[in-house]
Amino acid sequence: VVSLLLTGGPDGLSLVPPYGHDEYYKQRKNVGIPAKDVIKLNDEVGLHPKLTGFKELLDQGAFGVVLGTGYPNFNLSHFVGRNIWEAAKTGVSTGAVGATGWLGRYVDAACKDKDPTLNVAVGPARMPLIITGKEHPGVGFSSPDSFRFLGERSERGHALYEKLNKMTGASAEDLQFITQTAVNANAASTKLGEQASKYQTPVTYPDTQFGNSVRTIAGLINRGMSTRVYYAAQGIAVFGGYDTHVDQPRRHGQLMDELCQSVSAFQQDLAQQGNEERVLTFTFSEFGRRAKENYSGGTDHGLAQPMFLFGPGVKAGVHGTQPSLTDLDQDNLKMTTDFRSVYTAILEKWLGVPAEPILGAKYPLLDCVV
């Protein structure tokens, strides 16, 4: 599974415009996507005009969109909201030291060996919560030549790891300061970095941080890594990412273009490798945007958002229900699908494990994965 964070909270009504609803254009007089430009998926919703590659993947049976995803008692903080989506849980402990993400807990449950490369993040400033497990903290790097251990989420963990790197002839007592996972991660770093940096492909990716991160993941998959879950983030190199309170049409269009080119190249690359049947990719973000545009040519933090799914293992098409544009919660679109129903489908239908022990509760399985 490849998880892609769309940093900043994208405007779902621009990603997937409900062009068939007159109320959409009443709420979006300036930032709405004209119906003539929308890439139609059905009589109700379509795609942003920059997402032509996603329509091509849909025609190939390798693209699905889930409408109106969210969770009850939502939080509009970037940091808290992201932690909730990555942990698949709510509560004050979601982002605390020692917290785990739902894909990290999957790795803990399904993989008993201590291979540190089972969960890998490419491009983050710190290890993302979503793939962090208790037994498998994970590894990450911003580029193949800067591999580093990003496991324990604390200053003490970082200091101890730095001490390990400076040790010569470490005694058993010295090694009590660090976990065996850190030792394994250090030993794996050179190999993993070399494998990523040597990848050659005929497929052209955008020469951006996100495009290069996705290309690196394709290279690691091609090398036959044991990795079960990957992570990359779009928007971390762009001020605010999708947090488009102002100037939304221009900025959103640029990000949509980068997203489409990167994911389309990734799917094409997997196909030419012969690995497309092995990989399911999905997008998520901390929250969506308000139904009504603001007075600065943008939109403000909101609730429900669409999720994108890619790969031959996806049940192609539109899933879920478009949130009402007239029945709002303080200008917020009401969720119609709990995002953990999508996670349940990925866990049970794609990864083949029971979802409830990993998610901590039982959620309806959304029929979006073959």
mmCIF file of C-alpha atoms in Angstrom:
data_model
loop_
_atom_site.group_PDB
_atom_site.id
_atom_site.type_symbol
_atom_site.label_atom_id
_atom_site.label_comp_id
_atom_site.label_asym_id
_atom_site.label_seq_id
_atom_site.Cartn_x
_atom_site.Cartn_y
_atom_site.Cartn_z
ATOM 1 C CA VAL A 1 0.000 0.000 0.000
ATOM 2 C CA VAL A 2 1.232 3.488 -0.876
ATOM 3 C CA SER A 3 -0.260 6.328 1.190
ATOM 4 C CA LEU A 4 -0.089 9.857 -0.231
ATOM 5 C CA LEU A 5 -0.724 12.852 2.017
ATOM 6 C CA LEU A 6 -2.132 15.953 0.313
ATOM 7 C CA THR A 7 -0.732 18.467 2.776
ATOM 8 C CA GLY A 8 -2.833 21.416 3.908
ATOM 9 C CA GLY A 9 -6.411 20.259 3.347
ATOM 10 C CA PRO A 10 -7.441 20.282 -0.342
ATOM 11 C CA ASP A 11 -10.752 21.697 -1.505
ATOM 12 C CA GLY A 12 -12.809 18.614 -2.305
ATOM 13 C CA LEU A 13 -15.364 20.656 -4.230
ATOM 14 C CA SER A 14 -12.584 21.563 -6.668
ATOM 15 C CA LEU A 15 -10.984 18.104 -6.783
ATOM 16 C CA VAL A 16 -14.384 16.561 -7.485
ATOM 17 C CA PRO A 17 -16.758 19.390 -8.473
ATOM 18 C CA PRO A 18 -20.478 18.555 -8.033
ATOM 19 C CA TYR A 19 -21.250 20.344 -11.275
ATOM 20 C CA GLY A 20 -24.731 18.811 -11.420
ATOM 21 C CA HIS A 21 -25.836 20.806 -8.342
ATOM 22 C CA ASP A 22 -26.974 24.389 -8.951
ATOM 23 C CA GLU A 23 -26.142 25.196 -5.325
ATOM 24 C CA TYR A 24 -22.459 24.550 -6.043
ATOM 25 C CA TYR A 25 -22.293 27.616 -8.292
ATOM 26 C CA LYS A 26 -24.231 29.707 -5.794
ATOM 27 C CA GLN A 27 -21.640 28.863 -3.123
ATOM 28 C CA ARG A 28 -18.710 29.183 -5.540
ATOM 29 C CA LYS A 29 -19.184 32.277 -7.692
ATOM 30 C CA ASN A 30 -15.438 32.856 -8.167
ATOM 31 C CA VAL A 31 -13.586 29.628 -7.374
ATOM 32 C CA GLY A 32 -16.131 27.164 -8.776
ATOM 33 C CA ILE A 33 -15.017 24.987 -11.702
ATOM 34 C CA PRO A 34 -17.173 25.811 -14.759
ATOM 35 C CA ALA A 35 -19.329 22.851 -15.795
ATOM 36 C CA LYS A 36 -17.895 22.973 -19.325
ATOM 37 C CA ASP A 37 -14.394 22.353 -17.913
ATOM 38 C CA VAL A 38 -15.277 19.535 -15.512
ATOM 39 C CA ILE A 39 -14.170 16.029 -16.504
ATOM 40 C CA LYS A 40 -17.517 14.281 -16.103
ATOM 41 C CA LEU A 41 -17.665 11.068 -14.049
ATOM 42 C CA ASN A 42 -21.459 10.904 -13.948
ATOM 43 C CA ASP A 43 -24.410 13.306 -14.098
ATOM 44 C CA GLU A 44 -23.589 14.701 -10.655
ATOM 45 C CA VAL A 45 -19.820 14.948 -10.137
ATOM 46 C CA GLY A 46 -16.616 15.135 -12.134
ATOM 47 C CA LEU A 47 -12.908 15.840 -11.817
ATOM 48 C CA HIS A 48 -10.842 19.026 -11.819
ATOM 49 C CA PRO A 49 -9.757 19.755 -15.427
ATOM 50 C CA LYS A 50 -6.109 19.136 -14.488
ATOM 51 C CA LEU A 51 -6.903 15.515 -13.567
ATOM 52 C CA THR A 52 -7.159 14.124 -17.095
ATOM 53 C CA GLY A 53 -4.800 11.280 -16.203
ATOM 54 C CA PHE A 54 -7.178 10.097 -13.479
ATOM 55 C CA LYS A 55 -9.964 9.757 -16.042
ATOM 56 C CA GLU A 56 -7.618 7.665 -18.181
ATOM 57 C CA LEU A 57 -6.933 5.430 -15.176
ATOM 58 C CA LEU A 58 -10.687 5.167 -14.571
ATOM 59 C CA ASP A 59 -11.167 3.995 -18.156
ATOM 60 C CA GLN A 60 -8.509 1.346 -17.448
ATOM 61 C CA GLY A 61 -10.364 0.226 -14.308
ATOM 62 C CA ALA A 62 -7.660 1.557 -11.976
ATOM 63 C CA PHE A 63 -9.182 4.640 -10.333
ATOM 64 C CA GLY A 64 -11.892 5.225 -7.757
ATOM 65 C CA VAL A 65 -13.081 8.199 -5.746
ATOM 66 C CA VAL A 66 -14.865 8.071 -2.396
ATOM 67 C CA LEU A 67 -17.073 11.096 -1.732
ATOM 68 C CA GLY A 68 -17.722 12.835 1.568
ATOM 69 C CA THR A 69 -15.179 11.144 3.843
ATOM 70 C CA GLY A 70 -14.685 12.439 7.390
ATOM 71 C CA TYR A 71 -15.351 11.543 11.024
ATOM 72 C CA PRO A 72 -17.699 12.683 13.816
ATOM 73 C CA ASN A 73 -16.750 15.629 16.048
ATOM 74 C CA PHE A 74 -14.182 16.795 13.542
ATOM 75 C CA ASN A 75 -11.136 18.939 14.326
ATOM 76 C CA LEU A 76 -9.944 21.734 12.020
ATOM 77 C CA SER A 77 -6.373 21.972 13.330
ATOM 78 C CA HIS A 78 -3.827 20.932 10.710
ATOM 79 C CA PHE A 79 -1.791 18.964 13.237
ATOM 80 C CA VAL A 80 -4.604 17.342 15.209
ATOM 81 C CA GLY A 81 -6.598 16.630 12.071
ATOM 82 C CA ARG A 82 -3.646 14.927 10.400
ATOM 83 C CA ASN A 83 -2.943 12.836 13.493
ATOM 84 C CA ILE A 84 -6.561 11.642 13.562
ATOM 85 C CA TRP A 85 -6.469 10.578 9.920
ATOM 86 C CA GLU A 86 -3.079 8.891 10.361
ATOM 87 C CA ALA A 87 -3.861 7.152 13.642
ATOM 88 C CA ALA A 88 -7.451 6.349 12.565
ATOM 89 C CA LYS A 89 -8.430 7.301 16.110
ATOM 90 C CA THR A 90 -9.554 10.422 17.936
ATOM 91 C CA GLY A 91 -8.343 11.617 21.336
ATOM 92 C CA VAL A 92 -5.571 13.594 22.958
ATOM 93 C CA SER A 93 -3.065 10.736 22.765
ATOM 94 C CA THR A 94 -3.175 10.483 18.964
ATOM 95 C CA GLY A 95 -0.032 12.519 18.397
ATOM 96 C CA ALA A 96 1.783 11.768 21.665
ATOM 97 C CA VAL A 97 5.178 10.127 21.955
ATOM 98 C CA GLY A 98 4.688 6.402 21.419
ATOM 99 C CA ALA A 99 1.567 6.854 19.290
ATOM 100 C CA THR A 100 1.112 4.553 16.303
ATOM 101 C CA GLY A 101 -0.555 4.875 12.928
ATOM 102 C CA TRP A 102 -3.021 2.436 11.423
ATOM 103 C CA LEU A 103 -0.641 1.170 8.732
ATOM 104 C CA GLY A 104 2.115 0.878 11.338
ATOM 105 C CA ARG A 105 -0.200 -1.255 13.470
ATOM 106 C CA TYR A 106 -0.938 -3.347 10.389
ATOM 107 C CA VAL A 107 2.788 -4.034 9.944
ATOM 108 C CA ASP A 108 3.076 -4.945 13.639
ATOM 109 C CA ALA A 109 0.152 -7.375 13.323
ATOM 110 C CA ALA A 110 1.107 -8.973 10.014
ATOM 111 C CA CYS A 111 4.920 -9.012 10.130
ATOM 112 C CA LYS A 112 6.696 -10.526 13.110
ATOM 113 C CA ASP A 113 10.261 -10.134 11.835
ATOM 114 C CA LYS A 114 12.220 -7.004 12.740
ATOM 115 C CA ASP A 115 13.073 -5.917 9.181
ATOM 116 C CA PRO A 116 13.255 -2.102 9.507
ATOM 117 C CA THR A 117 12.320 -1.549 5.850
ATOM 118 C CA LEU A 118 8.785 -2.941 6.105
ATOM 119 C CA ASN A 119 7.414 0.604 6.473
ATOM 120 C CA VAL A 120 9.199 3.343 4.540
ATOM 121 C CA ALA A 121 8.536 7.072 4.181
ATOM 122 C CA VAL A 122 10.091 9.080 1.345
ATOM 123 C CA GLY A 123 10.379 12.853 1.589
ATOM 124 C CA PRO A 124 9.191 13.674 5.149
ATOM 125 C CA ALA A 125 10.836 16.074 7.581
ATOM 126 C CA ARG A 126 10.016 13.519 10.293
ATOM 127 C CA MET A 127 8.583 10.039 10.421
ATOM 128 C CA PRO A 128 4.858 10.251 9.618
ATOM 129 C CA LEU A 129 2.504 8.766 12.169
ATOM 130 C CA ILE A 130 0.474 6.769 9.649
ATOM 131 C CA ILE A 131 3.149 4.096 9.046
ATOM 132 C CA THR A 132 4.705 4.186 12.535
ATOM 133 C CA GLY A 133 4.301 0.940 14.476
ATOM 134 C CA LYS A 134 5.275 -0.048 17.986
ATOM 135 C CA GLU A 135 7.438 -2.990 16.942
ATOM 136 C CA HIS A 136 8.258 -1.474 13.556
ATOM 137 C CA PRO A 137 9.011 2.266 13.971
ATOM 138 C CA GLY A 138 9.870 2.562 10.285
ATOM 139 C CA VAL A 139 12.561 4.333 8.314
ATOM 140 C CA GLY A 140 12.485 7.404 6.123
ATOM 141 C CA PHE A 141 14.592 9.635 3.933
ATOM 142 C CA SER A 142 14.085 12.889 2.051
ATOM 143 C CA SER A 143 16.238 11.689 -0.833
ATOM 144 C CA PRO A 144 18.289 8.529 -1.504
ATOM 145 C CA ASP A 145 21.529 10.232 -0.415
ATOM 146 C CA SER A 146 20.141 11.431 2.925
ATOM 147 C CA PHE A 147 18.809 8.229 4.479
ATOM 148 C CA ARG A 148 18.304 8.489 8.226
ATOM 149 C CA PHE A 149 16.526 6.677 11.048
ATOM 150 C CA LEU A 150 13.295 8.441 11.996
ATOM 151 C CA GLY A 151 11.924 5.901 14.431
ATOM 152 C CA GLU A 152 11.411 6.982 18.042
ATOM 153 C CA ARG A 153 9.277 10.131 18.196
ATOM 154 C CA SER A 154 11.258 11.910 20.923
ATOM 155 C CA GLU A 155 14.369 14.047 21.438
ATOM 156 C CA ARG A 156 15.809 11.339 23.678
ATOM 157 C CA GLY A 157 15.443 8.758 20.916
ATOM 158 C CA HIS A 158 17.239 11.021 18.460
ATOM 159 C CA ALA A 159 20.047 11.773 20.932
ATOM 160 C CA LEU A 160 20.560 8.080 21.663
ATOM 161 C CA TYR A 161 20.665 7.270 17.980
ATOM 162 C CA GLU A 162 23.268 9.996 17.440
ATOM 163 C CA LYS A 163 25.301 8.460 20.264
ATOM 164 C CA LEU A 164 25.068 5.050 18.580
ATOM 165 C CA ASN A 165 26.413 6.440 15.311
ATOM 166 C CA LYS A 166 29.488 7.796 17.129
ATOM 167 C CA MET A 167 30.230 4.577 19.021
ATOM 168 C CA THR A 168 33.242 2.422 18.300
ATOM 169 C CA GLY A 169 33.489 -0.990 19.890
ATOM 170 C CA ALA A 170 30.137 -0.596 21.629
ATOM 171 C CA SER A 171 29.674 -2.778 24.689
ATOM 172 C CA ALA A 172 26.489 -4.620 25.649
ATOM 173 C CA GLU A 173 25.861 -1.918 28.240
ATOM 174 C CA ASP A 174 26.187 0.786 25.602
ATOM 175 C CA LEU A 175 23.668 -0.971 23.388
ATOM 176 C CA GLN A 176 21.073 -0.794 26.134
ATOM 177 C CA PHE A 177 20.643 2.864 25.189
ATOM 178 C CA ILE A 178 19.113 2.060 21.829
ATOM 179 C CA THR A 179 16.619 -0.377 20.395
ATOM 180 C CA GLN A 180 17.545 -3.242 18.138
ATOM 181 C CA THR A 181 15.339 -1.615 15.516
ATOM 182 C CA ALA A 182 17.676 1.388 15.403
ATOM 183 C CA VAL A 183 20.665 -0.908 14.882
ATOM 184 C CA ASN A 184 18.895 -2.705 12.058
ATOM 185 C CA ALA A 185 17.824 0.569 10.464
ATOM 186 C CA ASN A 186 21.391 1.853 10.503
ATOM 187 C CA ALA A 187 22.645 -1.373 8.908
ATOM 188 C CA ALA A 188 19.966 -1.163 6.197
ATOM 189 C CA SER A 189 20.502 2.497 5.345
ATOM 190 C CA THR A 190 23.323 2.154 2.826
ATOM 191 C CA LYS A 191 21.634 -0.669 0.935
ATOM 192 C CA LEU A 192 18.280 1.088 0.757
ATOM 193 C CA GLY A 193 19.770 4.405 -0.319
ATOM 194 C CA GLU A 194 21.816 2.752 -3.064
ATOM 195 C CA GLN A 195 18.842 0.839 -4.412
ATOM 196 C CA ALA A 196 16.757 4.008 -4.617
ATOM 197 C CA SER A 197 19.473 6.147 -6.218
ATOM 198 C CA LYS A 198 20.323 3.610 -8.945
ATOM 199 C CA TYR A 199 16.793 3.254 -10.297
ATOM 200 C CA GLN A 200 16.430 3.941 -14.006
ATOM 201 C CA THR A 201 13.045 4.162 -15.712
ATOM 202 C CA PRO A 202 11.779 5.233 -19.142
ATOM 203 C CA VAL A 203 8.823 6.951 -17.443
ATOM 204 C CA THR A 204 9.041 10.716 -16.913
ATOM 205 C CA TYR A 205 8.000 12.116 -13.524
ATOM 206 C CA PRO A 206 7.642 15.792 -12.565
ATOM 207 C CA ASP A 207 10.979 17.120 -11.345
ATOM 208 C CA THR A 208 9.545 18.180 -7.983
ATOM 209 C CA GLN A 209 9.994 16.908 -4.467
ATOM 210 C CA PHE A 210 6.718 14.982 -4.654
ATOM 211 C CA GLY A 211 7.391 13.637 -8.141
ATOM 212 C CA ASN A 212 10.850 12.465 -7.097
ATOM 213 C CA SER A 213 9.476 10.892 -3.902
ATOM 214 C CA VAL A 214 6.939 8.858 -5.866
ATOM 215 C CA ARG A 215 9.610 7.892 -8.400
ATOM 216 C CA THR A 216 11.825 6.679 -5.540
ATOM 217 C CA ILE A 217 8.998 4.496 -4.219
ATOM 218 C CA ALA A 218 8.592 2.992 -7.690
ATOM 219 C CA GLY A 219 12.315 2.230 -7.713
ATOM 220 C CA LEU A 220 12.188 0.490 -4.337
ATOM 221 C CA ILE A 221 9.189 -1.586 -5.429
ATOM 222 C CA ASN A 222 11.058 -2.538 -8.596
ATOM 223 C CA ARG A 223 14.008 -3.754 -6.502
ATOM 224 C CA GLY A 224 11.804 -6.319 -4.782
ATOM 225 C CA MET A 225 11.966 -4.753 -1.332
ATOM 226 C CA SER A 226 10.129 -6.476 1.519
ATOM 227 C CA THR A 227 8.355 -3.174 2.261
ATOM 228 C CA ARG A 228 4.603 -3.483 2.858
ATOM 229 C CA VAL A 229 3.632 0.187 3.253
ATOM 230 C CA TYR A 230 5.066 3.383 1.777
ATOM 231 C CA TYR A 231 4.361 7.060 2.383
ATOM 232 C CA ALA A 232 4.984 10.286 0.485
ATOM 233 C CA ALA A 233 3.545 13.787 0.879
ATOM 234 C CA GLN A 234 2.612 16.435 -1.660
ATOM 235 C CA GLY A 235 2.740 20.109 -0.784
ATOM 236 C CA ILE A 236 5.439 20.070 1.903
ATOM 237 C CA ALA A 237 7.773 22.006 -0.419
ATOM 238 C CA VAL A 238 5.036 24.505 -1.330
ATOM 239 C CA PHE A 239 4.069 27.228 1.132
ATOM 240 C CA GLY A 240 0.834 26.092 2.722
ATOM 241 C CA GLY A 241 0.343 23.217 0.287
ATOM 242 C CA TYR A 242 -3.394 22.884 -0.275
ATOM 243 C CA ASP A 243 -4.193 25.387 2.483
ATOM 244 C CA THR A 244 -5.664 27.765 -0.086
ATOM 245 C CA HIS A 245 -7.286 30.540 1.930
ATOM 246 C CA VAL A 246 -6.343 32.907 -0.903
ATOM 247 C CA ASP A 247 -5.643 32.667 -4.651
ATOM 248 C CA GLN A 248 -7.097 29.157 -4.762
ATOM 249 C CA PRO A 249 -7.734 28.630 -8.511
ATOM 250 C CA ARG A 250 -4.093 29.235 -9.494
ATOM 251 C CA ARG A 251 -2.444 27.369 -6.617
ATOM 252 C CA HIS A 252 -4.920 24.527 -6.675
ATOM 253 C CA GLY A 253 -4.453 24.094 -10.411
ATOM 254 C CA GLN A 254 -0.679 23.817 -10.017
ATOM 255 C CA LEU A 255 -0.988 21.220 -7.260
ATOM 256 C CA MET A 256 -3.610 19.239 -9.168
ATOM 257 C CA ASP A 257 -1.335 19.161 -12.214
ATOM 258 C CA GLU A 258 1.611 17.904 -10.137
ATOM 259 C CA LEU A 259 -0.551 15.293 -8.400
ATOM 260 C CA CYS A 260 -1.979 13.973 -11.647
ATOM 261 C CA GLN A 261 1.357 13.824 -13.458
ATOM 262 C CA SER A 262 3.087 12.128 -10.516
ATOM 263 C CA VAL A 263 0.445 9.480 -9.858
ATOM 264 C CA SER A 264 -0.127 8.798 -13.558
ATOM 265 C CA ALA A 265 3.620 8.312 -14.050
ATOM 266 C CA PHE A 266 3.730 6.050 -10.993
ATOM 267 C CA GLN A 267 0.956 3.827 -12.325
ATOM 268 C CA GLN A 268 2.583 3.720 -15.758
ATOM 269 C CA ASP A 269 5.925 2.858 -14.152
ATOM 270 C CA LEU A 270 4.420 0.047 -12.085
ATOM 271 C CA ALA A 271 2.799 -1.333 -15.243
ATOM 272 C CA GLN A 272 6.041 -1.389 -17.219
ATOM 273 C CA GLN A 273 7.719 -3.119 -14.243
ATOM 274 C CA GLY A 274 4.961 -5.722 -14.095
ATOM 275 C CA ASN A 275 4.122 -4.647 -10.525
ATOM 276 C CA GLU A 276 0.824 -2.817 -11.013
ATOM 277 C CA GLU A 277 -1.226 -5.758 -9.697
ATOM 278 C CA ARG A 278 0.726 -5.671 -6.414
ATOM 279 C CA VAL A 279 0.174 -2.040 -5.425
ATOM 280 C CA LEU A 280 -2.808 -0.064 -4.122
ATOM 281 C CA THR A 281 -2.354 3.688 -3.669
ATOM 282 C CA PHE A 282 -4.636 6.129 -1.855
ATOM 283 C CA THR A 283 -4.735 9.822 -0.927
ATOM 284 C CA PHE A 284 -5.774 11.490 2.326
ATOM 285 C CA SER A 285 -5.480 14.857 4.059
ATOM 286 C CA GLU A 286 -6.137 16.452 7.434
ATOM 287 C CA PHE A 287 -9.498 17.910 6.399
ATOM 288 C CA GLY A 288 -11.432 19.420 3.491
ATOM 289 C CA ARG A 289 -12.694 22.963 2.932
ATOM 290 C CA ARG A 290 -15.891 24.919 3.590
ATOM 291 C CA ALA A 291 -18.739 24.789 1.103
ATOM 292 C CA LYS A 292 -18.807 28.557 0.599
ATOM 293 C CA GLU A 293 -15.834 30.431 -0.807
ATOM 294 C CA ASN A 294 -14.349 33.234 1.279
ATOM 295 C CA TYR A 295 -13.713 36.868 0.294
ATOM 296 C CA SER A 296 -10.057 36.289 -0.620
ATOM 297 C CA GLY A 297 -10.487 34.054 -3.617
ATOM 298 C CA GLY A 298 -10.075 30.933 -1.528
ATOM 299 C CA THR A 299 -11.742 28.562 0.908
ATOM 300 C CA ASP A 300 -11.355 27.920 4.636
ATOM 301 C CA HIS A 301 -10.880 24.778 6.704
ATOM 302 C CA GLY A 302 -13.832 22.420 6.464
ATOM 303 C CA LEU A 303 -14.973 18.878 7.052
ATOM 304 C CA ALA A 304 -15.781 16.300 4.376
ATOM 305 C CA GLN A 305 -13.339 15.534 1.565
ATOM 306 C CA PRO A 306 -12.984 12.976 -1.241
ATOM 307 C CA MET A 307 -10.353 10.245 -1.197
ATOM 308 C CA PHE A 308 -8.697 8.907 -4.352
ATOM 309 C CA LEU A 309 -7.792 5.227 -4.850
ATOM 310 C CA PHE A 310 -5.496 3.906 -7.584
ATOM 311 C CA GLY A 311 -4.543 0.509 -8.954
ATOM 312 C CA PRO A 312 -6.141 -2.573 -10.535
ATOM 313 C CA GLY A 313 -7.222 -3.694 -7.050
ATOM 314 C CA VAL A 314 -9.590 -0.731 -6.797
ATOM 315 C CA LYS A 315 -13.271 -1.035 -7.657
ATOM 316 C CA ALA A 316 -13.308 1.657 -10.321
ATOM 317 C CA GLY A 317 -15.841 4.477 -10.236
ATOM 318 C CA VAL A 318 -17.548 6.812 -7.788
ATOM 319 C CA HIS A 319 -18.287 5.548 -4.261
ATOM 320 C CA GLY A 320 -20.235 7.093 -1.429
ATOM 321 C CA THR A 321 -22.652 10.008 -1.501
ATOM 322 C CA GLN A 322 -21.965 13.614 -2.408
ATOM 323 C CA PRO A 323 -22.564 15.740 0.737
ATOM 324 C CA SER A 324 -25.467 18.162 0.536
ATOM 325 C CA LEU A 325 -24.656 21.759 -0.378
ATOM 326 C CA THR A 326 -27.782 23.048 1.391
ATOM 327 C CA ASP A 327 -27.806 20.961 4.587
ATOM 328 C CA LEU A 328 -24.559 22.232 6.132
ATOM 329 C CA ASP A 329 -22.950 22.181 9.582
ATOM 330 C CA GLN A 330 -21.826 25.809 10.099
ATOM 331 C CA ASP A 331 -20.907 26.055 6.404
ATOM 332 C CA ASN A 332 -19.216 22.639 6.554
ATOM 333 C CA LEU A 333 -20.112 19.753 4.294
ATOM 334 C CA LYS A 334 -21.389 16.913 6.449
ATOM 335 C CA MET A 335 -19.528 13.648 6.110
ATOM 336 C CA THR A 336 -21.361 10.824 4.359
ATOM 337 C CA THR A 337 -18.657 8.141 4.779
ATOM 338 C CA ASP A 338 -16.433 7.562 7.803
ATOM 339 C CA PHE A 339 -12.896 7.469 6.415
ATOM 340 C CA ARG A 340 -12.195 4.372 8.478
ATOM 341 C CA SER A 341 -14.662 2.475 6.291
ATOM 342 C CA VAL A 342 -12.182 3.018 3.447
ATOM 343 C CA TYR A 343 -9.344 1.852 5.694
ATOM 344 C CA THR A 344 -11.410 -1.213 6.612
ATOM 345 C CA ALA A 345 -11.741 -2.074 2.916
ATOM 346 C CA ILE A 346 -7.993 -1.695 2.369
ATOM 347 C CA LEU A 347 -7.137 -3.834 5.390
ATOM 348 C CA GLU A 348 -9.625 -6.623 4.818
ATOM 349 C CA LYS A 349 -9.966 -6.775 1.025
ATOM 350 C CA TRP A 350 -6.438 -5.790 -0.036
ATOM 351 C CA LEU A 351 -4.109 -6.620 2.851
ATOM 352 C CA GLY A 352 -6.135 -9.597 4.057
ATOM 353 C CA VAL A 353 -6.207 -8.890 7.797
ATOM 354 C CA PRO A 354 -9.079 -8.197 10.233
ATOM 355 C CA ALA A 355 -9.595 -4.452 10.492
ATOM 356 C CA GLU A 356 -11.194 -4.153 13.922
ATOM 357 C CA PRO A 357 -8.095 -5.014 16.027
ATOM 358 C CA ILE A 358 -6.037 -2.517 14.032
ATOM 359 C CA LEU A 359 -8.558 0.324 13.918
ATOM 360 C CA GLY A 360 -9.743 -0.254 17.479
ATOM 361 C CA ALA A 361 -13.429 -0.401 16.524
ATOM 362 C CA LYS A 362 -15.673 -1.942 13.893
ATOM 363 C CA TYR A 363 -16.584 0.181 10.853
ATOM 364 C CA PRO A 364 -18.718 -0.710 7.833
ATOM 365 C CA LEU A 365 -16.617 -2.026 4.956
ATOM 366 C CA LEU A 366 -17.012 0.284 1.967
ATOM 367 C CA ASP A 367 -17.240 -1.648 -1.292
ATOM 368 C CA CYS A 368 -14.364 0.177 -3.002
ATOM 369 C CA VAL A 369 -11.708 -2.553 -3.233
ATOM 370 C CA VAL A 370 -11.996 -5.664 -5.398
#
